C-alpha cells in the first residue's frame, strides 16, 4: 500500500510514513507514555551506574547510619541479617581436591586437618586485625555491618604487628568514606569516587584518606594514599572491595537501606507523633482562673507553681493558672485505632525491600505453623545467598591470603600452589560453616530430614551443617566415643560393622544354662 500511494500521492504517502515512525517511536509500554496524569511529571534521568549513585552516596550513608542508630526497625533489620548470615562467625572446613592433586584419602585428610588448625589459630587471635581489636570471626560481622550501612567496605592486606603471630597476615578494614577522590583529581574521568579504573573498568588502585573525613576537624590537612589493587611483581590481590554490583560499570556500593530510607523516616515520625499523643492524652491537668497581678503573671496558689502568659505547660497532675479572661481550647486528636494495621502494612513493604519476612523482621510469629515455616524458608534462602556472597567476596580471598603467607613461612606444604592455577584452586578448596537455621517444630523437622537421608536425597553431613552448624567428622567421632562408653557400661548393645556387611548386634556367645534334666538348653534361633 505504501508503494502504491507513493506512486499516485507521494505527499500523502510521506505523511503516512512519518506518522507510522512516530507511533513506532512512542512504543506500546504504558509505563513509557507521558500523556497520563500519573506519568506526566515523572521524567527520571537515564544515567550510568556511577552517575546515578556517586553524587548521592554521602547523604545515603549518613542517613542510613542515623536510621540504624535511632530507628528500631532499621537496627533490627541489620541485626537480624547479621545474626542469620554470620552469627558467631563462618568457620573453615578445608575440602581440597585430592584426586586432582594425586593424594590419598588419608594424606588429604591429614593435610585438611592441619590447614584448619593453623587457620583457626590465626583466625581466633586478635593478631589478625591490624588494630588488635577483633579476631577474624568478629571481623566478618564488622565487614557485613559496614557493607549494610555504607554500601561497601575495603580490606587492606597488611602485616601483623606481633612477631609471634601464627601467620604474618593482618587485615585492615576501611570504611567507605575514607576512599574518596582528592580535590586536585576531581576532574579525572578514570577515578570514580576514589577508585581508579582502567579503560576496561577494572580497578587499578584505591585512593584512601589517612583518617575518616568526619575527623577533619582534628586534622585540617588530609593525606591521601594511593594503594594498588594488585601487587606489581607478584600479581597478588592487595585490596578487597566488598560490595554488591547491581549494574555494569558500577564502581561503588549502595547502602542496603537506600530504597526504604524515606519510608523508614516517615514511619519513625508517625510513630513518634502517636507516642506523644498517647502521652499527652494520659495527662490530668487542672486549670484555675485567677485575677491577673500587676506584673502580668498569674499569681501562684499555695503548693504549686504559677505560669506566665506564655509559660503554660501540661503534665501528670499539673495545676495551671490562667487569667480571668482566658479560655482553654483543645484540639481533638485523631482516632488511633488504625495505627497498628497501617504500621504493619508499611513494615511489610520494608521487609520486601530488605528480603526479610515480616514475621522475622518484627520477631512476631502469630500466623499458622505453615505460614511461619514458609516465611522462615524464604528468609533462609536469602540468608544463604548472603552467606555465599560474603564467602566469595571476603572469607575465601582472606583464606587465600593466609595460605600464601603460611606456605611462604613454611607452616604448610602445597606443591604447585604458585606455579599452577589449577593446583592452587585445588589446594584452596573449602567449605564455610555458618549459623544453624531456625526450627519451629523440631520433631517434624528432624523426621523430615531423617526421611530425606534414608531416601538418599541428602547426606548426614549436609543436615548437620545446615541444622546445627557443626562438623560431621567431629560429631561422628564423639558419637563413637559415647557409644563405646555406653556399651562398656551395659547401657546399650555393642554394634559391630564388619567390612562389606551391615551393622548387626553382637551375638551373645556366653554358655547357656542347662535344663533340669541336664540337657543344655537349645540356643534360640536367629531370625532372618
Coordinates of C-alpha atoms in Angstrom, one line a residue, residues 95-514:
X95 CA 38.0 -29.6 51.2
X96 CA 40.9 -30.0 48.8
X97 CA 40.6 -31.9 45.6
X98 CA 42.7 -35.0 46.5
X99 CA 42.2 -36.7 43.1
X100 CA 43.5 -33.7 41.2
X101 CA 46.5 -33.3 43.5
X102 CA 47.3 -37.1 43.4
X103 CA 46.9 -37.6 47.1
X104 CA 45.5 -40.5 49.0
X105 CA 42.4 -40.0 51.1
X106 CA 44.3 -40.4 54.4
X107 CA 47.0 -37.9 53.3
X108 CA 44.4 -35.4 52.1
X109 CA 42.5 -35.7 55.4
X110 CA 45.7 -35.1 57.4
X111 CA 46.5 -32.0 55.3
X112 CA 43.0 -30.6 55.7
X113 CA 43.0 -31.0 59.5
X114 CA 46.4 -29.3 59.7
X115 CA 45.2 -26.4 57.4
X116 CA 42.1 -26.0 59.5
X117 CA 44.0 -26.0 62.8
X118 CA 46.5 -23.4 61.5
X119 CA 43.8 -21.1 60.1
X120 CA 41.7 -21.4 63.3
X121 CA 44.7 -20.4 65.4
X122 CA 45.2 -17.4 63.2
X123 CA 41.5 -16.5 63.0
X124 CA 40.9 -16.8 66.7
X125 CA 43.7 -14.4 67.6
X126 CA 43.4 -10.6 67.5
X127 CA 46.7 -10.5 65.8
X128 CA 44.8 -11.0 62.5
X129 CA 43.4 -7.5 63.0
X130 CA 45.8 -4.6 62.4
X131 CA 44.1 -2.7 65.1
X132 CA 44.4 -5.6 67.5
X133 CA 40.7 -5.3 68.5
X134 CA 38.9 -8.2 66.9
X135 CA 39.6 -11.7 65.6
X136 CA 38.7 -12.9 62.1
X137 CA 35.2 -14.2 63.1
X138 CA 34.3 -10.9 64.6
X139 CA 35.7 -9.1 61.6
X140 CA 33.2 -10.9 59.4
X141 CA 30.4 -9.2 61.3
X142 CA 32.2 -5.9 61.1
X143 CA 32.5 -6.2 57.3
X144 CA 28.9 -7.3 56.9
X145 CA 27.6 -4.4 59.1
X146 CA 29.8 -1.9 57.3
X147 CA 28.5 -3.0 53.9
X148 CA 24.9 -3.0 55.2
X149 CA 25.2 0.6 56.4
X150 CA 27.6 2.2 53.9
X151 CA 27.2 0.1 50.8
X152 CA 30.8 -1.2 50.6
X153 CA 33.8 -2.0 52.7
X154 CA 37.5 -2.2 51.9
X155 CA 40.0 -4.7 53.3
X156 CA 43.7 -4.0 53.0
X157 CA 46.3 -6.7 53.1
X158 CA 48.7 -5.8 56.0
X159 CA 51.4 -7.4 58.2
X160 CA 50.7 -8.3 61.8
X161 CA 52.3 -6.2 64.5
X162 CA 53.1 -9.3 66.6
X163 CA 56.3 -11.3 65.9
X164 CA 54.9 -14.5 67.3
X165 CA 51.7 -14.5 65.3
X166 CA 50.7 -17.7 63.6
X167 CA 51.0 -16.1 60.2
X168 CA 52.2 -12.6 59.3
X169 CA 48.9 -11.7 57.7
X170 CA 46.8 -9.0 59.2
X171 CA 43.6 -7.3 57.9
X172 CA 42.8 -3.6 57.9
X173 CA 39.1 -2.8 57.5
X174 CA 38.5 0.6 55.8
X175 CA 35.1 2.4 55.9
X176 CA 33.6 3.6 52.7
X177 CA 34.0 7.3 53.4
X178 CA 37.8 7.1 53.5
X179 CA 38.0 6.0 49.9
X180 CA 37.5 9.3 48.1
X181 CA 38.8 11.4 45.2
X182 CA 41.3 14.2 46.2
X183 CA 40.1 17.7 45.2
X184 CA 43.0 18.1 42.8
X185 CA 41.9 15.0 40.9
X186 CA 38.2 15.8 40.9
X187 CA 38.2 16.1 37.1
X188 CA 39.9 12.8 36.3
X189 CA 37.4 10.7 34.4
X190 CA 39.2 7.5 35.3
X191 CA 38.8 8.0 39.1
X192 CA 35.3 7.1 40.4
X193 CA 35.0 8.2 44.0
X194 CA 38.4 7.1 45.0
X195 CA 38.6 4.0 42.7
X196 CA 41.0 4.4 39.8
X197 CA 40.0 2.2 36.9
X198 CA 41.5 1.3 33.5
X199 CA 39.9 1.6 30.1
X200 CA 38.0 -1.7 30.7
X201 CA 36.6 -0.6 34.0
X202 CA 38.8 -2.8 36.1
X203 CA 40.2 -1.3 39.4
X204 CA 43.8 -0.3 39.3
X205 CA 44.2 1.3 42.6
X206 CA 42.3 2.8 45.5
X207 CA 42.9 6.3 46.9
X208 CA 42.5 6.2 50.7
X209 CA 42.4 9.0 53.3
X210 CA 44.6 8.6 56.3
X211 CA 41.6 9.2 58.6
X212 CA 37.8 9.4 58.3
X213 CA 36.6 12.7 56.7
X214 CA 34.4 13.2 59.8
X215 CA 37.7 13.7 61.7
X216 CA 38.9 16.6 59.6
X217 CA 38.3 18.9 62.5
X218 CA 41.3 17.2 64.1
X219 CA 43.5 17.3 61.0
X220 CA 43.0 20.2 58.6
X221 CA 45.4 18.7 56.1
X222 CA 44.0 15.3 55.0
X223 CA 46.6 13.0 53.4
X224 CA 45.6 10.7 50.5
X225 CA 47.5 7.5 49.8
X226 CA 47.0 5.5 46.6
X227 CA 47.2 1.8 47.1
X228 CA 47.5 -0.6 44.1
X229 CA 44.8 -3.2 43.7
X230 CA 47.3 -5.9 42.8
X231 CA 51.0 -6.4 43.5
X232 CA 53.3 -5.2 40.8
X233 CA 55.6 -8.2 40.9
X234 CA 53.5 -11.0 42.5
X235 CA 50.2 -10.1 40.9
X236 CA 48.5 -11.0 44.2
X237 CA 45.4 -9.0 45.2
X238 CA 46.2 -6.4 47.8
X239 CA 42.8 -4.8 48.4
X240 CA 39.3 -6.4 48.7
X241 CA 36.4 -4.2 47.7
X242 CA 33.3 -5.8 49.2
X243 CA 30.1 -4.5 47.7
X244 CA 27.0 -5.6 45.6
X245 CA 27.5 -4.8 41.9
X246 CA 23.9 -4.4 40.6
X247 CA 24.7 -2.7 37.3
X248 CA 27.5 -2.9 34.7
X249 CA 30.2 -0.2 35.2
X250 CA 29.2 0.3 38.9
X251 CA 32.2 1.1 41.0
X252 CA 30.8 1.8 44.4
X253 CA 28.2 0.1 46.6
X254 CA 24.9 1.4 47.8
X255 CA 23.6 1.1 51.4
X256 CA 21.1 -1.7 51.9
X257 CA 18.5 0.8 53.4
X258 CA 18.7 3.1 50.4
X259 CA 15.3 2.1 48.9
X260 CA 13.5 2.5 52.2
X261 CA 15.2 5.5 53.8
X262 CA 12.3 7.9 53.2
X263 CA 9.6 5.4 54.3
X264 CA 11.5 4.5 57.4
X265 CA 11.9 8.1 58.4
X266 CA 8.3 8.9 57.8
X267 CA 7.2 5.9 59.8
X268 CA 9.5 7.0 62.5
X269 CA 7.9 10.4 62.6
X270 CA 4.5 8.9 62.6
X271 CA 5.3 6.6 65.4
X272 CA 6.8 9.4 67.5
X273 CA 3.7 11.5 66.9
X274 CA 1.4 8.7 68.0
X275 CA 3.5 8.1 71.1
X276 CA 3.4 11.8 72.0
X277 CA -0.3 11.9 71.5
X278 CA -0.7 8.9 73.8
X279 CA 1.5 10.6 76.5
X280 CA -0.4 13.8 76.3
X281 CA -3.8 12.0 76.5
X282 CA -2.6 10.4 79.7
X283 CA -2.0 13.7 81.5
X284 CA -4.5 15.0 84.0
X285 CA -4.2 18.8 84.2
X286 CA -6.4 21.2 86.3
X287 CA -6.8 24.8 85.1
X288 CA -7.6 27.6 87.6
X289 CA -8.9 31.0 86.6
X290 CA -7.3 33.8 88.8
X291 CA -7.1 37.5 88.8
X292 CA -4.0 38.8 87.0
X293 CA -1.5 40.6 89.0
X294 CA 0.2 43.9 88.1
X295 CA 3.3 42.2 86.8
X296 CA 1.2 40.4 84.2
X297 CA 1.8 36.9 85.6
X298 CA -0.7 34.6 87.2
X299 CA -0.5 34.5 90.9
X300 CA 0.8 31.2 92.3
X301 CA -1.5 29.3 94.6
X302 CA 0.0 27.7 97.7
X303 CA 1.6 24.4 96.9
X304 CA 2.0 24.8 93.2
X305 CA 3.8 26.9 90.6
X306 CA 2.3 29.8 88.6
X307 CA 3.0 30.3 84.9
X308 CA 3.2 33.4 82.8
X309 CA 1.1 34.1 79.7
X310 CA 3.5 32.1 77.5
X311 CA 4.5 29.5 80.1
X312 CA 1.5 27.2 80.2
X313 CA 2.7 23.6 80.5
X314 CA 0.8 20.3 80.8
X315 CA 1.9 17.3 82.8
X316 CA 0.6 14.5 85.0
X317 CA -1.3 16.0 88.0
X318 CA -0.3 19.6 87.0
X319 CA -2.3 22.7 88.2
X320 CA -2.0 25.6 85.8
X321 CA -3.2 29.2 86.5
X322 CA -4.8 31.2 83.7
X323 CA -6.2 34.7 83.6
X324 CA -9.8 35.6 84.2
X325 CA -10.5 36.5 80.6
X326 CA -8.6 33.5 79.2
X327 CA -10.1 30.2 78.0
X328 CA -8.9 26.7 77.4
X329 CA -9.3 25.3 73.9
X330 CA -8.1 21.8 72.9
X331 CA -7.8 20.1 69.6
X332 CA -9.5 16.7 69.5
X333 CA -6.8 14.2 68.5
X334 CA -7.5 11.8 65.6
X335 CA -8.5 8.3 66.2
X336 CA -5.5 5.9 66.6
X337 CA -7.4 2.6 66.1
X338 CA -5.9 2.3 62.6
X339 CA -2.3 2.9 63.7
X340 CA -1.3 -0.8 64.1
X341 CA -2.7 -2.0 60.8
X342 CA -1.1 0.8 59.0
X343 CA 2.2 0.3 60.8
X344 CA 2.3 -3.4 59.9
X345 CA 1.4 -2.7 56.3
X346 CA 4.4 -0.3 56.0
X347 CA 6.7 -2.7 57.8
X348 CA 5.8 -5.4 55.3
X349 CA 6.8 -3.2 52.4
X350 CA 10.1 -2.6 54.2
X351 CA 10.6 -6.3 54.7
X352 CA 10.0 -6.9 51.0
X353 CA 12.7 -4.4 50.1
X354 CA 15.2 -5.9 52.5
X355 CA 14.2 -9.6 51.7
X356 CA 13.3 -10.2 55.3
X357 CA 9.8 -11.6 56.0
X358 CA 7.5 -9.5 58.3
X359 CA 7.5 -12.2 61.0
X360 CA 11.2 -12.3 61.3
X361 CA 11.7 -8.6 60.9
X362 CA 9.3 -7.9 63.8
X363 CA 10.1 -11.1 65.7
X364 CA 6.3 -11.6 65.8
X365 CA 5.1 -15.1 64.9
X366 CA 1.3 -15.2 65.3
X367 CA 0.3 -16.9 62.0
X368 CA -0.2 -20.6 61.5
X369 CA 2.7 -23.1 61.5
X370 CA 2.6 -23.4 57.7
X371 CA 2.7 -19.7 57.2
X372 CA 5.5 -19.2 59.7
X373 CA 7.5 -22.0 58.3
X374 CA 7.1 -20.6 54.7
X375 CA 8.4 -17.3 56.0
X376 CA 11.4 -18.9 57.6
X377 CA 12.2 -20.9 54.4
X378 CA 12.1 -17.7 52.3
X379 CA 14.3 -16.0 54.8
X380 CA 16.7 -19.0 54.9
X381 CA 17.2 -18.7 51.1
X382 CA 18.0 -15.0 51.4
X383 CA 20.4 -15.6 54.3
X384 CA 22.1 -18.5 52.4
X385 CA 22.6 -16.2 49.3
X386 CA 24.1 -13.5 51.5
X387 CA 26.4 -16.1 53.2
X388 CA 27.7 -17.4 49.9
X389 CA 28.2 -13.8 48.8
X390 CA 30.2 -13.0 51.9
X391 CA 32.3 -16.1 51.5
X392 CA 33.2 -15.4 47.9
X393 CA 34.0 -11.7 48.4
X394 CA 35.7 -11.8 51.9
X395 CA 36.2 -15.2 53.5
X396 CA 37.7 -17.1 50.6
X397 CA 40.1 -14.3 49.5
X398 CA 41.3 -14.0 53.1
X399 CA 41.9 -17.7 53.3
X400 CA 43.9 -17.5 50.1
X401 CA 46.0 -14.7 51.6
X402 CA 46.5 -16.8 54.7
X403 CA 47.6 -19.8 52.6
X404 CA 50.1 -17.7 50.7
X405 CA 51.7 -16.4 53.9
X406 CA 51.6 -19.9 55.6
X407 CA 53.3 -21.6 52.6
X408 CA 56.0 -18.8 52.4
X409 CA 56.5 -19.1 56.2
X410 CA 57.0 -22.9 55.9
X411 CA 54.0 -23.7 58.0
X412 CA 52.4 -26.0 55.4
X413 CA 53.4 -27.6 52.1
X414 CA 51.4 -27.2 48.9
X415 CA 53.4 -28.2 45.8
X416 CA 52.4 -26.3 42.7
X417 CA 50.5 -23.6 44.6
X418 CA 52.3 -20.7 43.0
X419 CA 53.1 -22.2 39.6
X420 CA 49.8 -23.9 38.6
X421 CA 46.5 -22.0 38.9
X422 CA 44.6 -25.3 38.7
X423 CA 46.5 -26.9 41.6
X424 CA 46.2 -23.6 43.5
X425 CA 42.4 -23.8 43.2
X426 CA 42.6 -27.5 44.3
X427 CA 44.6 -26.6 47.4
X428 CA 42.1 -23.8 48.3
X429 CA 39.0 -25.9 48.2
X430 CA 37.0 -25.1 51.3
X431 CA 33.5 -25.1 52.9
X432 CA 32.4 -22.4 55.3
X433 CA 30.0 -23.5 58.1
X434 CA 27.6 -20.8 59.2
X435 CA 24.9 -20.4 61.9
X436 CA 22.2 -23.0 62.1
X437 CA 18.7 -22.5 60.8
X438 CA 15.6 -21.7 63.0
X439 CA 13.4 -24.7 63.7
X440 CA 9.8 -24.1 64.6
X441 CA 8.8 -27.7 65.3
X442 CA 12.0 -29.8 65.9
X443 CA 10.2 -33.2 65.9
X444 CA 8.6 -32.6 62.4
X445 CA 11.8 -31.0 61.0
X446 CA 14.1 -33.8 62.1
X447 CA 11.7 -36.5 61.0
X448 CA 11.7 -34.9 57.5
X449 CA 15.5 -34.7 57.5
X450 CA 15.7 -38.4 58.5
X451 CA 13.4 -39.4 55.7
X452 CA 15.5 -37.4 53.2
X453 CA 18.7 -39.1 54.4
X454 CA 17.1 -42.5 54.1
X455 CA 15.9 -41.8 50.6
X456 CA 19.4 -40.6 49.6
X457 CA 18.2 -37.0 48.8
X458 CA 20.5 -35.6 51.4
X459 CA 23.6 -36.5 53.3
X460 CA 24.1 -36.6 57.1
X461 CA 26.9 -34.0 56.7
X462 CA 24.5 -31.6 54.9
X463 CA 21.9 -31.9 57.6
X464 CA 24.4 -31.4 60.4
X465 CA 25.9 -28.3 58.8
X466 CA 22.5 -26.7 58.0
X467 CA 20.7 -27.6 61.2
X468 CA 23.3 -27.3 63.9
X469 CA 26.3 -25.7 62.2
X470 CA 28.5 -28.5 63.5
X471 CA 31.3 -30.6 61.9
X472 CA 30.3 -34.0 60.7
X473 CA 33.6 -35.8 61.5
X474 CA 33.9 -34.3 65.0
X475 CA 30.3 -35.2 65.7
X476 CA 30.8 -38.7 64.4
X477 CA 34.0 -39.3 66.4
X478 CA 32.2 -38.0 69.5
X479 CA 29.3 -40.4 68.9
X480 CA 31.7 -43.3 68.5
X481 CA 33.3 -42.4 71.9
X482 CA 29.9 -42.0 73.5
X483 CA 28.6 -45.4 72.2
X484 CA 31.8 -47.2 73.3
X485 CA 31.4 -45.8 76.8
X486 CA 27.7 -46.7 77.0
X487 CA 28.3 -50.2 75.6
X488 CA 31.1 -50.7 78.2
X489 CA 28.6 -49.7 80.9
X490 CA 26.0 -52.2 79.5
X491 CA 23.6 -49.3 78.7
X492 CA 23.2 -50.3 75.1
X493 CA 24.3 -53.3 72.9
X494 CA 27.7 -53.1 71.2
X495 CA 27.4 -52.6 67.4
X496 CA 29.7 -54.5 65.0
X497 CA 30.2 -53.3 61.5
X498 CA 32.3 -55.9 59.6
X499 CA 33.7 -54.9 56.2
X500 CA 31.1 -55.5 53.5
X501 CA 28.3 -56.2 55.9
X502 CA 25.6 -54.1 57.5
X503 CA 25.6 -53.2 61.2
X504 CA 24.5 -56.0 63.5
X505 CA 24.1 -56.6 67.2
X506 CA 27.0 -58.5 68.7
X507 CA 25.8 -62.1 69.3
X508 CA 25.8 -63.3 72.9
X509 CA 28.1 -66.4 72.9
X510 CA 28.1 -67.0 76.7
X511 CA 27.3 -70.5 77.9
X512 CA 23.6 -71.3 78.1
X513 CA 22.1 -72.6 81.3
X514 CA 21.1 -76.3 81.3

